[in-house]
Short mmCIF file of C-alpha atoms in Angstrom, two decimals:
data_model
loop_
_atom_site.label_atom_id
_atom_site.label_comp_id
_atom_site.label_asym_id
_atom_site.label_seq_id
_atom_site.Cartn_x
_atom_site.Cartn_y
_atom_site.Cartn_z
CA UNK A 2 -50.45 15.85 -67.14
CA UNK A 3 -49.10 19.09 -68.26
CA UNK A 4 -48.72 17.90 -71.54
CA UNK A 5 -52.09 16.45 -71.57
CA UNK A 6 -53.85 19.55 -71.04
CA UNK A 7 -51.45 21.65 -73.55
CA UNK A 8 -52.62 19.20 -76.17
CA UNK A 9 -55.90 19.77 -74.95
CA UNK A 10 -55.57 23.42 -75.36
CA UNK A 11 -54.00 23.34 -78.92
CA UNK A 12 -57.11 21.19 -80.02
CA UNK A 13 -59.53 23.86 -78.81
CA UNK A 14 -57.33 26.70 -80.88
CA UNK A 15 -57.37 24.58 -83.76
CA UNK A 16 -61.25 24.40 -83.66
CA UNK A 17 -61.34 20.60 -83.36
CA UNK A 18 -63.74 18.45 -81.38
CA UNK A 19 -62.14 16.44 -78.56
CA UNK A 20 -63.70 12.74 -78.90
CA UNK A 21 -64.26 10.66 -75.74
CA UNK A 22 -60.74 8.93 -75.91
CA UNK A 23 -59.13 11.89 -76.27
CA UNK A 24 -60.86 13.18 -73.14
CA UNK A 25 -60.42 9.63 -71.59
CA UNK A 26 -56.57 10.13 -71.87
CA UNK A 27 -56.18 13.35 -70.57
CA UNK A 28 -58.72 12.65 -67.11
CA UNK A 29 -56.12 9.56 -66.72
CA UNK A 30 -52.96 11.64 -67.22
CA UNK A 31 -54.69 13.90 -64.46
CA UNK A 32 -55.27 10.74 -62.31
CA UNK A 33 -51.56 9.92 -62.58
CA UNK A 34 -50.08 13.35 -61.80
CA UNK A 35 -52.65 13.44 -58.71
CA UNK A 36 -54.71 16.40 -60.28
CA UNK A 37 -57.92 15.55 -59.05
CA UNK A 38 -59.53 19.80 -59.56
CA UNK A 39 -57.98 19.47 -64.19
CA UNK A 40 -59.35 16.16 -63.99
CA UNK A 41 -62.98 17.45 -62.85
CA UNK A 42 -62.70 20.52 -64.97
CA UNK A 43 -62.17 18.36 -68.19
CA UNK A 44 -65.30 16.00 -67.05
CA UNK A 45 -67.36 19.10 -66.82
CA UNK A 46 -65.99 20.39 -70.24
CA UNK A 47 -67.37 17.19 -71.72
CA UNK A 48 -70.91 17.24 -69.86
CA UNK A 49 -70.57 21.02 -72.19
CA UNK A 50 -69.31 19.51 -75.23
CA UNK A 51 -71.95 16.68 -75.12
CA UNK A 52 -69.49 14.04 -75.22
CA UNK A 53 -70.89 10.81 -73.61
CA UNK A 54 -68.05 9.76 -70.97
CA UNK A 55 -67.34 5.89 -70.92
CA UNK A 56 -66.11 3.63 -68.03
CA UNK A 57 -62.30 4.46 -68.82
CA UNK A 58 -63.00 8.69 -68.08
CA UNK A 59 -65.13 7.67 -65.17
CA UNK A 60 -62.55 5.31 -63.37
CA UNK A 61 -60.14 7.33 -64.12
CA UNK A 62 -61.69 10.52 -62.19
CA UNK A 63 -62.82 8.69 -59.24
CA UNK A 64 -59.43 6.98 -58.92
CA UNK A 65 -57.72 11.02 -59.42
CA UNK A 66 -60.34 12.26 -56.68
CA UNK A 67 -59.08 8.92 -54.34
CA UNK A 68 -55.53 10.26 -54.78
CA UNK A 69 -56.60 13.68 -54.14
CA UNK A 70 -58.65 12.66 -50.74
CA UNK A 71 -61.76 14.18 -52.48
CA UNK A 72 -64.10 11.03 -50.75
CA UNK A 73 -67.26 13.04 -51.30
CA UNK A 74 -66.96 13.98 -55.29
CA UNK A 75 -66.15 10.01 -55.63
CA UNK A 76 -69.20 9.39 -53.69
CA UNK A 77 -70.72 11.97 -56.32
CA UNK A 78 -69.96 10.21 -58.70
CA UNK A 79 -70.93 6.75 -58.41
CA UNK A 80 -74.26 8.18 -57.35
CA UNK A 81 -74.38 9.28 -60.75
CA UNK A 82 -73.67 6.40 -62.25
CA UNK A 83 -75.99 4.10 -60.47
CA UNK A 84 -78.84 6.67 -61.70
CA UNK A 85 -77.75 5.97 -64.82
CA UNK A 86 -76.58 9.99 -65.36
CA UNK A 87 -73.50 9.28 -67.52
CA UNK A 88 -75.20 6.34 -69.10
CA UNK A 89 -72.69 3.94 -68.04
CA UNK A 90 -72.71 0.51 -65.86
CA UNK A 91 -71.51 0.41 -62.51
CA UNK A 92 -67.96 -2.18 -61.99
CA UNK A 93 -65.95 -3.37 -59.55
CA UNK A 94 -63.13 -0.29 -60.87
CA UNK A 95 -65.52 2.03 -60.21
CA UNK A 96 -66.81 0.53 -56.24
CA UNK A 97 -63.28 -0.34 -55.02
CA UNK A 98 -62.14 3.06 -55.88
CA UNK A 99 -64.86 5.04 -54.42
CA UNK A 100 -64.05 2.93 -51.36
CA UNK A 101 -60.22 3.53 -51.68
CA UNK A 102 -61.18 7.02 -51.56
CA UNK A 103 -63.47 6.87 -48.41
CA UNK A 104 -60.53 4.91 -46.65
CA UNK A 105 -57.73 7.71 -47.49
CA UNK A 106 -60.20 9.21 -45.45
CA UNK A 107 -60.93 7.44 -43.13
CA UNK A 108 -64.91 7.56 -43.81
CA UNK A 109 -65.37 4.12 -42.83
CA UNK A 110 -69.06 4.24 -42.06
CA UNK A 111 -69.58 5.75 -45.63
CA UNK A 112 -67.23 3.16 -47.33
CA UNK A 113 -69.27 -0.40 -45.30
CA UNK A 114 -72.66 1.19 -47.08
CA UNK A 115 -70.63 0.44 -50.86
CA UNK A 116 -71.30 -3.35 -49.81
CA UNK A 117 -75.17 -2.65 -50.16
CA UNK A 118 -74.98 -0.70 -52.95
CA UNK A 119 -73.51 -2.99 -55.16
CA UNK A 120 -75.08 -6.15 -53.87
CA UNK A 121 -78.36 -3.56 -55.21
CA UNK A 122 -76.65 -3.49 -58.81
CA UNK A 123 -76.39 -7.21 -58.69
CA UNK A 124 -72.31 -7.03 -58.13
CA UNK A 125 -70.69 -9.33 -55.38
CA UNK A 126 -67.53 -7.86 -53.75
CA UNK A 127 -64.01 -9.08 -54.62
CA UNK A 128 -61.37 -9.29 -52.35
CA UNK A 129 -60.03 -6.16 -52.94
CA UNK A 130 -63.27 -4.27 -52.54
CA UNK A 131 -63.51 -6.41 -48.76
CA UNK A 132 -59.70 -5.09 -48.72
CA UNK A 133 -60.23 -1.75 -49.22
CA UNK A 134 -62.82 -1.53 -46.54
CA UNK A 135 -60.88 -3.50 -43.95
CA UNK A 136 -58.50 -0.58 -44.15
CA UNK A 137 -60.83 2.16 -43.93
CA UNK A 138 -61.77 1.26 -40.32
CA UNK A 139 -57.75 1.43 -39.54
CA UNK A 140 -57.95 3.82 -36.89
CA UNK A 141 -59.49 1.38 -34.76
CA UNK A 142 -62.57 2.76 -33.23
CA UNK A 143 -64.53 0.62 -35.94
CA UNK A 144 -62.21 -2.52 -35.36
CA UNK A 145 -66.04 -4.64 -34.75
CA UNK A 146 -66.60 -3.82 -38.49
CA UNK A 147 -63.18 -4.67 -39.75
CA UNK A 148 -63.99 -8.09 -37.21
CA UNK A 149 -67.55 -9.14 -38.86
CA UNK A 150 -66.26 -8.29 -42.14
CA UNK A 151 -63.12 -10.45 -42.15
CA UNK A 152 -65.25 -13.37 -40.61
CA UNK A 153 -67.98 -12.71 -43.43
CA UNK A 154 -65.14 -13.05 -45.69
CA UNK A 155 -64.10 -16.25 -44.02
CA UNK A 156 -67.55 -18.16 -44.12
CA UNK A 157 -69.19 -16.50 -46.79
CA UNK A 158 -66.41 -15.07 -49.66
CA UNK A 159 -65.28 -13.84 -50.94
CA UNK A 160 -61.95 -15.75 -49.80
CA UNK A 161 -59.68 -13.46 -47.53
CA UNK A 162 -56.09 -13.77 -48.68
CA UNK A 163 -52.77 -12.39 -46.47
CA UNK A 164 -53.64 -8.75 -46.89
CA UNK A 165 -57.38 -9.03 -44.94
CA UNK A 166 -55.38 -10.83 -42.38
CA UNK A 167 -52.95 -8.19 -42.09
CA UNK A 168 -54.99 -5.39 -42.33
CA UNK A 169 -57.49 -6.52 -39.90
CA UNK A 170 -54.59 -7.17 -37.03
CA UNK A 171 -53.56 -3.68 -37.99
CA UNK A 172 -56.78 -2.15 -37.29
CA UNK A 173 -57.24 -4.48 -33.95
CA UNK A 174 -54.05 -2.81 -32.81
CA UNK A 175 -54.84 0.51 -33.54
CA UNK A 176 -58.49 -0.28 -31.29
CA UNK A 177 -55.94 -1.95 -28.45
CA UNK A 178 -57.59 -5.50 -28.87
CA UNK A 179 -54.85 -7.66 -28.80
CA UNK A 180 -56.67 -10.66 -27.75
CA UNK A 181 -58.48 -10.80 -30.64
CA UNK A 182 -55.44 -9.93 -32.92
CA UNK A 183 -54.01 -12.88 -31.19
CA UNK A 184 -57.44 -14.89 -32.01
CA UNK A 185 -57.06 -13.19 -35.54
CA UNK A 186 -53.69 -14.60 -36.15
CA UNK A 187 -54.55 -18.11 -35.14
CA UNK A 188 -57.35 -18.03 -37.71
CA UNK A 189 -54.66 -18.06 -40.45
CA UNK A 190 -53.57 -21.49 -40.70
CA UNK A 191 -57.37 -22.95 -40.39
CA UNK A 192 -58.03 -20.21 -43.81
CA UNK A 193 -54.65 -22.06 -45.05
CA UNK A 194 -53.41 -18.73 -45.28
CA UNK A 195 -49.94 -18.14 -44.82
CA UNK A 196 -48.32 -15.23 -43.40
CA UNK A 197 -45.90 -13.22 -44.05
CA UNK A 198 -43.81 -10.82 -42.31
CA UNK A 199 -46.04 -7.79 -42.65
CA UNK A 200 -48.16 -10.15 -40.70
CA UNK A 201 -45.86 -10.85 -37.73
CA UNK A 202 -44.94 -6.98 -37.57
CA UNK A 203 -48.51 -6.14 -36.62
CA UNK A 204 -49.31 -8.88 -34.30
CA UNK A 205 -45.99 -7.73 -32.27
CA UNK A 206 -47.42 -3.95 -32.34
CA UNK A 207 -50.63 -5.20 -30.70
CA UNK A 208 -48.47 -7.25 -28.69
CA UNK A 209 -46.89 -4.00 -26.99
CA UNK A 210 -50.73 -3.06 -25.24
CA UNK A 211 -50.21 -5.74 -22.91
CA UNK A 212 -49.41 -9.06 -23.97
CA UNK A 213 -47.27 -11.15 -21.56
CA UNK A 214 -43.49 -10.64 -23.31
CA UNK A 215 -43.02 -14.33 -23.81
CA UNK A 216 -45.90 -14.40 -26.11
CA UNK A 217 -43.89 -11.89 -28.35
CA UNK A 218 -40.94 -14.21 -27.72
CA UNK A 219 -43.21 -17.29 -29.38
CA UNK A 220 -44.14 -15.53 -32.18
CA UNK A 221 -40.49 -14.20 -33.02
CA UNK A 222 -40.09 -17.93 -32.64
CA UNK A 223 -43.23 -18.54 -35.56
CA UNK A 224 -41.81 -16.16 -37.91
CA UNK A 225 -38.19 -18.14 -37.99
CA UNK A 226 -40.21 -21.59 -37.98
CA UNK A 227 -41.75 -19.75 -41.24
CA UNK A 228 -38.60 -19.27 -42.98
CA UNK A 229 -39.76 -15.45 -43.03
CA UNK A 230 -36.85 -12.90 -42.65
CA UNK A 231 -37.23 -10.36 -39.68
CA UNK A 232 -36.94 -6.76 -40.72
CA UNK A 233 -35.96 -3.28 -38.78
CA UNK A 234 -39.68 -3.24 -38.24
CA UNK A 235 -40.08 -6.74 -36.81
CA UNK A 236 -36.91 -5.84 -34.46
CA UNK A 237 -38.19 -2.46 -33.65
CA UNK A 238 -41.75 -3.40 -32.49
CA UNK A 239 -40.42 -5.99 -30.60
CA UNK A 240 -37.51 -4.04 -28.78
CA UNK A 241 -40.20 -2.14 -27.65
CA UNK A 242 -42.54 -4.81 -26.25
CA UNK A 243 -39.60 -6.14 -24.50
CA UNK A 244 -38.58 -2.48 -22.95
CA UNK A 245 -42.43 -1.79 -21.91
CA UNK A 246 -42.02 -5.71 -20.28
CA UNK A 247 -38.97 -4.73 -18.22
CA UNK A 248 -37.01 -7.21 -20.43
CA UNK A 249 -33.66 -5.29 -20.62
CA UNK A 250 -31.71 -8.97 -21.43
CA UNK A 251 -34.27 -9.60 -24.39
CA UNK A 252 -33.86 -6.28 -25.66
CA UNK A 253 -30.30 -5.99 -26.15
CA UNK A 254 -30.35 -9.68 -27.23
CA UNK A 255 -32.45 -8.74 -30.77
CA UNK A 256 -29.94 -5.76 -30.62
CA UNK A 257 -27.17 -8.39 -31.16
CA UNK A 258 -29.50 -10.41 -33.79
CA UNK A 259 -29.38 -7.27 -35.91
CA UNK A 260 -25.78 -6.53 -35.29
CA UNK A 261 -24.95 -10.07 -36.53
CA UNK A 262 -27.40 -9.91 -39.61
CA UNK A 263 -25.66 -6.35 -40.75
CA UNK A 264 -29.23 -4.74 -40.16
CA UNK A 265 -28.52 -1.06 -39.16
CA UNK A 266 -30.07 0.30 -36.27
CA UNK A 267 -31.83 3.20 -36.02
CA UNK A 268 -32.45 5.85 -33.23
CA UNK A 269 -35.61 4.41 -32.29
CA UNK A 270 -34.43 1.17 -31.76
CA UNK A 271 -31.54 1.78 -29.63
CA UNK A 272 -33.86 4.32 -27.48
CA UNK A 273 -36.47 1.83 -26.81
CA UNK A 274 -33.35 -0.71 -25.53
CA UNK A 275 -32.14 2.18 -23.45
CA UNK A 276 -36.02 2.62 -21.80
CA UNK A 277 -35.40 -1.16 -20.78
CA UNK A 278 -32.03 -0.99 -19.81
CA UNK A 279 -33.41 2.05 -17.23
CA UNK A 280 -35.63 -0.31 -15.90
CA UNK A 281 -33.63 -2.43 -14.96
CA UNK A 282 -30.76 -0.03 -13.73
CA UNK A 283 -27.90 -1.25 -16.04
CA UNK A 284 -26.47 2.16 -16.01
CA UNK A 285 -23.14 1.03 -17.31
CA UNK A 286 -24.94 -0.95 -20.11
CA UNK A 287 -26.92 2.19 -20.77
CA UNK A 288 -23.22 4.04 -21.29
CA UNK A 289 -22.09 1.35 -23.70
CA UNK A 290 -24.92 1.43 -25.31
CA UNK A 291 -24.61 5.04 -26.13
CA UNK A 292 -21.29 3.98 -27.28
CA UNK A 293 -21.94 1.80 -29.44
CA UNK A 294 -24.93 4.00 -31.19
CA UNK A 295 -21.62 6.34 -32.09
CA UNK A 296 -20.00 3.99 -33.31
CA UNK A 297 -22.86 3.25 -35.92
CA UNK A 298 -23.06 6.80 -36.90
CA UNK A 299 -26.31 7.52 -34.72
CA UNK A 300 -26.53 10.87 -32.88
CA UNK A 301 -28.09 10.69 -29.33
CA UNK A 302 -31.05 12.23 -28.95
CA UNK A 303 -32.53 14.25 -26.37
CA UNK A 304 -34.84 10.71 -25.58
CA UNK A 305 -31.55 8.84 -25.35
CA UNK A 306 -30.52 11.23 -22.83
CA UNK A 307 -33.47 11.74 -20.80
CA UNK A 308 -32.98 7.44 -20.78
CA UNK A 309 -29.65 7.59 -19.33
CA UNK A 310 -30.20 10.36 -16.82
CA UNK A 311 -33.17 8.05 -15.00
CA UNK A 312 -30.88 5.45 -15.10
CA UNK A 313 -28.42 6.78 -13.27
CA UNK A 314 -30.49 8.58 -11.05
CA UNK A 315 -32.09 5.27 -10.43
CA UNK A 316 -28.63 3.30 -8.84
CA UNK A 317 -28.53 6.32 -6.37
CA UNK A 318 -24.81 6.63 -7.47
CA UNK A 319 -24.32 9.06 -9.86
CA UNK A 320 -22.73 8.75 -13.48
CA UNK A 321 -22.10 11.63 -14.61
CA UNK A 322 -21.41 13.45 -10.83
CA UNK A 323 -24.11 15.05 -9.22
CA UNK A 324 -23.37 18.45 -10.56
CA UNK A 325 -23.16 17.31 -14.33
CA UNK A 326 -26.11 15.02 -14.04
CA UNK A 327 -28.34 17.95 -12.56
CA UNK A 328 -26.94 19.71 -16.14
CA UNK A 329 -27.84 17.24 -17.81
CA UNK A 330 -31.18 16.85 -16.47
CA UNK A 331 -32.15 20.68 -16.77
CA UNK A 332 -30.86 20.42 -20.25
CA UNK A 333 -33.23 17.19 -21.32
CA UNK A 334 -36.61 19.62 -19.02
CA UNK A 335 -35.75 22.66 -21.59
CA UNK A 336 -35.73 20.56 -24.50
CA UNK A 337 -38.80 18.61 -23.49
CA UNK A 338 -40.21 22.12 -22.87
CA UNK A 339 -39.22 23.54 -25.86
CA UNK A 340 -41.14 20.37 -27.92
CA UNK A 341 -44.41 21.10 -26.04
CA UNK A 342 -43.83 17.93 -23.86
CA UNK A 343 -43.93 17.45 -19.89
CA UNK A 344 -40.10 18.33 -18.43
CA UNK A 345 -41.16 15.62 -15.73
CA UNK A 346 -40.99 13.03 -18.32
CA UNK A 347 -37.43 13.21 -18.54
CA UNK A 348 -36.82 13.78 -14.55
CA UNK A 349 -36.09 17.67 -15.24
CA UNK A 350 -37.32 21.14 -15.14
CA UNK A 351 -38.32 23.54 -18.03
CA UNK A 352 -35.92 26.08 -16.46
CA UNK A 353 -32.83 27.62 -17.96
CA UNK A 354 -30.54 24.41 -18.79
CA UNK A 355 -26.98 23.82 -21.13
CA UNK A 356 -27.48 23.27 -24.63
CA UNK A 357 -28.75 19.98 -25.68
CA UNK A 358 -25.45 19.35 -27.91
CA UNK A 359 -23.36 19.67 -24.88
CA UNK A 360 -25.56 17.37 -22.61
CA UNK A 361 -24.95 14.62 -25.15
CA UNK A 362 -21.35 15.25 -25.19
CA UNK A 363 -20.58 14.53 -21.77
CA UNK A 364 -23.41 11.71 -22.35
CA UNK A 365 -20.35 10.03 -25.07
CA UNK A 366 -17.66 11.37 -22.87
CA UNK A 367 -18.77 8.74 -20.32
CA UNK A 368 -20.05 5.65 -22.31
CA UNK A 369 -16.46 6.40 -23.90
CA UNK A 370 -14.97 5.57 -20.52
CA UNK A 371 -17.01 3.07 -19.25
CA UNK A 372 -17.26 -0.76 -21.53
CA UNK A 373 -19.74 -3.48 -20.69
CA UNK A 374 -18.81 -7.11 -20.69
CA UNK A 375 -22.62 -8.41 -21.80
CA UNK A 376 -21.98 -10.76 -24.39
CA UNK A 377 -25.45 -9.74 -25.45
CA UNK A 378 -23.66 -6.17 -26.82
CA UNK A 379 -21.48 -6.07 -29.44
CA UNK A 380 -18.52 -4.58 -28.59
CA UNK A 381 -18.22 -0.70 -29.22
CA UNK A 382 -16.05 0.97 -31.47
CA UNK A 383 -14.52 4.08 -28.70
CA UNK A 384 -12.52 5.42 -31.38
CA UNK A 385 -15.20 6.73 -33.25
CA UNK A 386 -17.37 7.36 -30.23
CA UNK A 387 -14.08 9.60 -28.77
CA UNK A 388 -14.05 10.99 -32.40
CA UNK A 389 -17.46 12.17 -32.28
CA UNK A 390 -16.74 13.30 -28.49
CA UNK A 391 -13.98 15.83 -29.71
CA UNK A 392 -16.33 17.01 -32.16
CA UNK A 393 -18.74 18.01 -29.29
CA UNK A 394 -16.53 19.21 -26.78
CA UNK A 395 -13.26 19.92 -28.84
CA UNK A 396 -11.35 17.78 -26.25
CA UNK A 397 -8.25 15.81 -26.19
CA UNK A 398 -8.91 11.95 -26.36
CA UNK A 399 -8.29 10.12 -23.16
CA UNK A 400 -5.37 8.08 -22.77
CA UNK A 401 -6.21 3.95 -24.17
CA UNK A 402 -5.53 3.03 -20.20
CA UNK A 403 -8.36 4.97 -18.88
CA UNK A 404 -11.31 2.81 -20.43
CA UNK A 405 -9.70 -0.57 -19.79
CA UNK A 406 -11.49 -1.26 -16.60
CA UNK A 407 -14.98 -2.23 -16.02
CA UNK A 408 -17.68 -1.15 -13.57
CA UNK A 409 -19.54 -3.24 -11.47
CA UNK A 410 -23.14 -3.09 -11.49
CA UNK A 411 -23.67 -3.61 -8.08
CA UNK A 412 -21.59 -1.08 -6.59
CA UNK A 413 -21.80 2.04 -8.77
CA UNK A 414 -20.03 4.12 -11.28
CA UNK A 415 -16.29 4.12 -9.64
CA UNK A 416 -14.17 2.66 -12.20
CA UNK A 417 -13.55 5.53 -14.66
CA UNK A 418 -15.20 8.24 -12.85
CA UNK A 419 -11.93 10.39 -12.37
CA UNK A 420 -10.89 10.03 -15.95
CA UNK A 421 -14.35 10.75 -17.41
CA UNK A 422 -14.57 13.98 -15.17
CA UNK A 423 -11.07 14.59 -16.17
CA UNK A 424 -12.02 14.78 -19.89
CA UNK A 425 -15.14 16.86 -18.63
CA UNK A 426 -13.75 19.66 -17.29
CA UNK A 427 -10.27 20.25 -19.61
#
């Protein structure tokens, strides 16, 4: 775009007269570069110049004022046009872009009124114009709009293809109606749509508002019977449905599915398995866990922490001791403090507390001594979990023999204890 309106410029010194395609060019090398205020400035130097703008100079600044989130000047303009200002016809360019720009916006009430207007200049809407609206009501208070339209679509064209589908779940779980994302869904095969896996990664979000977990489970079990791929998004919003369900076992189960399909995890992920596992009290799970995020080169967060503390808490046993957990704790209320959250979410206090870093290094100190047998977890790697621990706490590795043994569930965090208090406090 620069070099657009340097050209520009030179023709100007030269004393020649910019044509319409000339102009045409530059407003679109303005769309491009997302300068919506040069591209308006050359339109208003050609209402000077007298040059009659054509369809191409017109699309091209409503789709630069779209980028630019300028909803109102593209609502400007197609006023214009259907007076007949600019002495051009409306099109389908022109409507689907002035509604692209109302749904950056969110201006959803603004964008439905486009479907009058050009049913008015005798145009029907496409599928991408009933698109484009669909996703301006995708915060979800308008999710009865997004409902009718789809429908409309449905009965009355034009034909809905994956993308209405997908777009209209997303808005029905941004509104928290997941029985009629569900009813949404089912609607695809009778459309003889099929869908994809965008698809089956909203109707799991909308799942997590309250959906029975095997439901989630079924439709894990669609997406497979599809031949459709899962992806860290599929396994994410599902870890989380599980973890919200109490599901601990499920949880670490998808965990596994991505271990075995070299999928990385990510932070959010392994915390949302760590919310279930404190559920259900698996503090030694919890510990191997956090182990086994190490090991894959993911630093525990002050959520991971705040996890594991309520576990433990939750057995009535302590691991960490008393004394280190009530660190621990004060250190995950500061932090919670510090982010303009509620200490109390994390079981701690906003008062003075240890720094965050060394919180989590006791936190691998101990899931370095501890090792679950669940054949749902992978095993952990406690070399490079002990590796990031004596990065932490500049510690000496305990000895291979002291994380050979494993804890039972039932009675506590006593195998280990003395050696992970040992490497603690040297």
């Amino acid at each position: 775009w620069e070099r657009a309106l340097a050209l520009m410029a030179d023709l100007r010194l030269a004393g020649f007269r910019a044509d319409v395609i000339t102009f045409s060019a530059a407003i679109s090398a303005c769309d491009k570069g997302e300068r919506w205020m040069q591209a308006l400035m050359l339109w208003s130097e050609m209402e000077v110049a007298s040059v009659k703008p054509d369809a191409v100079a017109r699309n091209s600044l409503v789709s630069a004022c779209a980028r630019g989130r300028q909803w109102a000047h593209a609502l400007q303009l197609l006023a214009d046009a259907s007076c007949g200002k600019d002495g051009q016809h409306m099109d389908h360019i022109l409507f689907n872009t002035t509604a692209l720009a109302c749904a950056k916006e969110r201006r959803w009430s603004e964008a439905m009124l486009l479907l009058g207007q050009m049913r008015k200049s005798t145009l029907e809407p496409d599928t991408i114009t009933c698109n484009t609206l669909l996703s301006s009501c995708e915060h979800g208070e308008p999710w009865p709009h997004a409902v009718h339209l789809l429908w409309h679509m449905r009965d009355r064209g034009p034909p809905p293809n994956v993308v209405s589908y997908n777009t209209c779940i997303h808005v029905l779980d941004k509104g928290h109606q997941w029985m009629r994302a569900l009813d949404v869904f089912a609607d695809m095969p009778l459309a003889r749509v099929a869908p994809n896996t965008i698809t089956f990664n909203s109707i799991i979000s909308a799942c997590e508002k309250g959906v029975p977990w095997e439901v989630s489970v079924g439709i894990m079990a669609d997406l497979h019977a599809h031949n459709l791929q899962p992806d860290q998004i599929t396994y994410g919003a599902a870890v989380t449905t599980f973890s919200k369900a109490h599901a601990w076992e499920r949880s670490l189960h998808l965990l596994h599915e991505m271990h075995g399909m070299a999928m990385q995890w990510d932070a959010v992920v392994c915390n949302s398995a760590l919310a279930a596992c404190s559920k259900g009290l698996r503090w030694s799970t919890s510990l191997s866990l956090v182990a086994a995020m190490v090991s894959a080169s993911l630093q525990p967060d002050m959520v991971t922490l705040a996890a594991v503390v309520r576990t433990c808490e939750g057995v009535g046993r302590h691991a960490p001791p008393g004394a280190v957990l009530g660190a621990m704790r004060r250190s995950v209320g500061r932090e919670f403090a510090r982010a303009g959250g509620e200490a109390v979410r994390a079981g701690g206090d906003a008062k003075e507390g240890p720094d965050l870093a060394w919180s989590v290094g006791v936190l691998v100190s101990y899931a370095s001594a501890f090792r679950s047998e669940d054949p749902l977890l992978p095993r952990c790697a406690f070399d490079a979990a002990e590796a990031e621990l004596r990065d932490l706490l500049s510690v000496e590795a305990p000895a291979a023999g002291a994380r050979r043994g494993v804890a039972d569930e039932r009675d506590g965090p006593s195998l280990g204890r003395e050696r992970a208090r040992e490497v603690v406090t040297s």
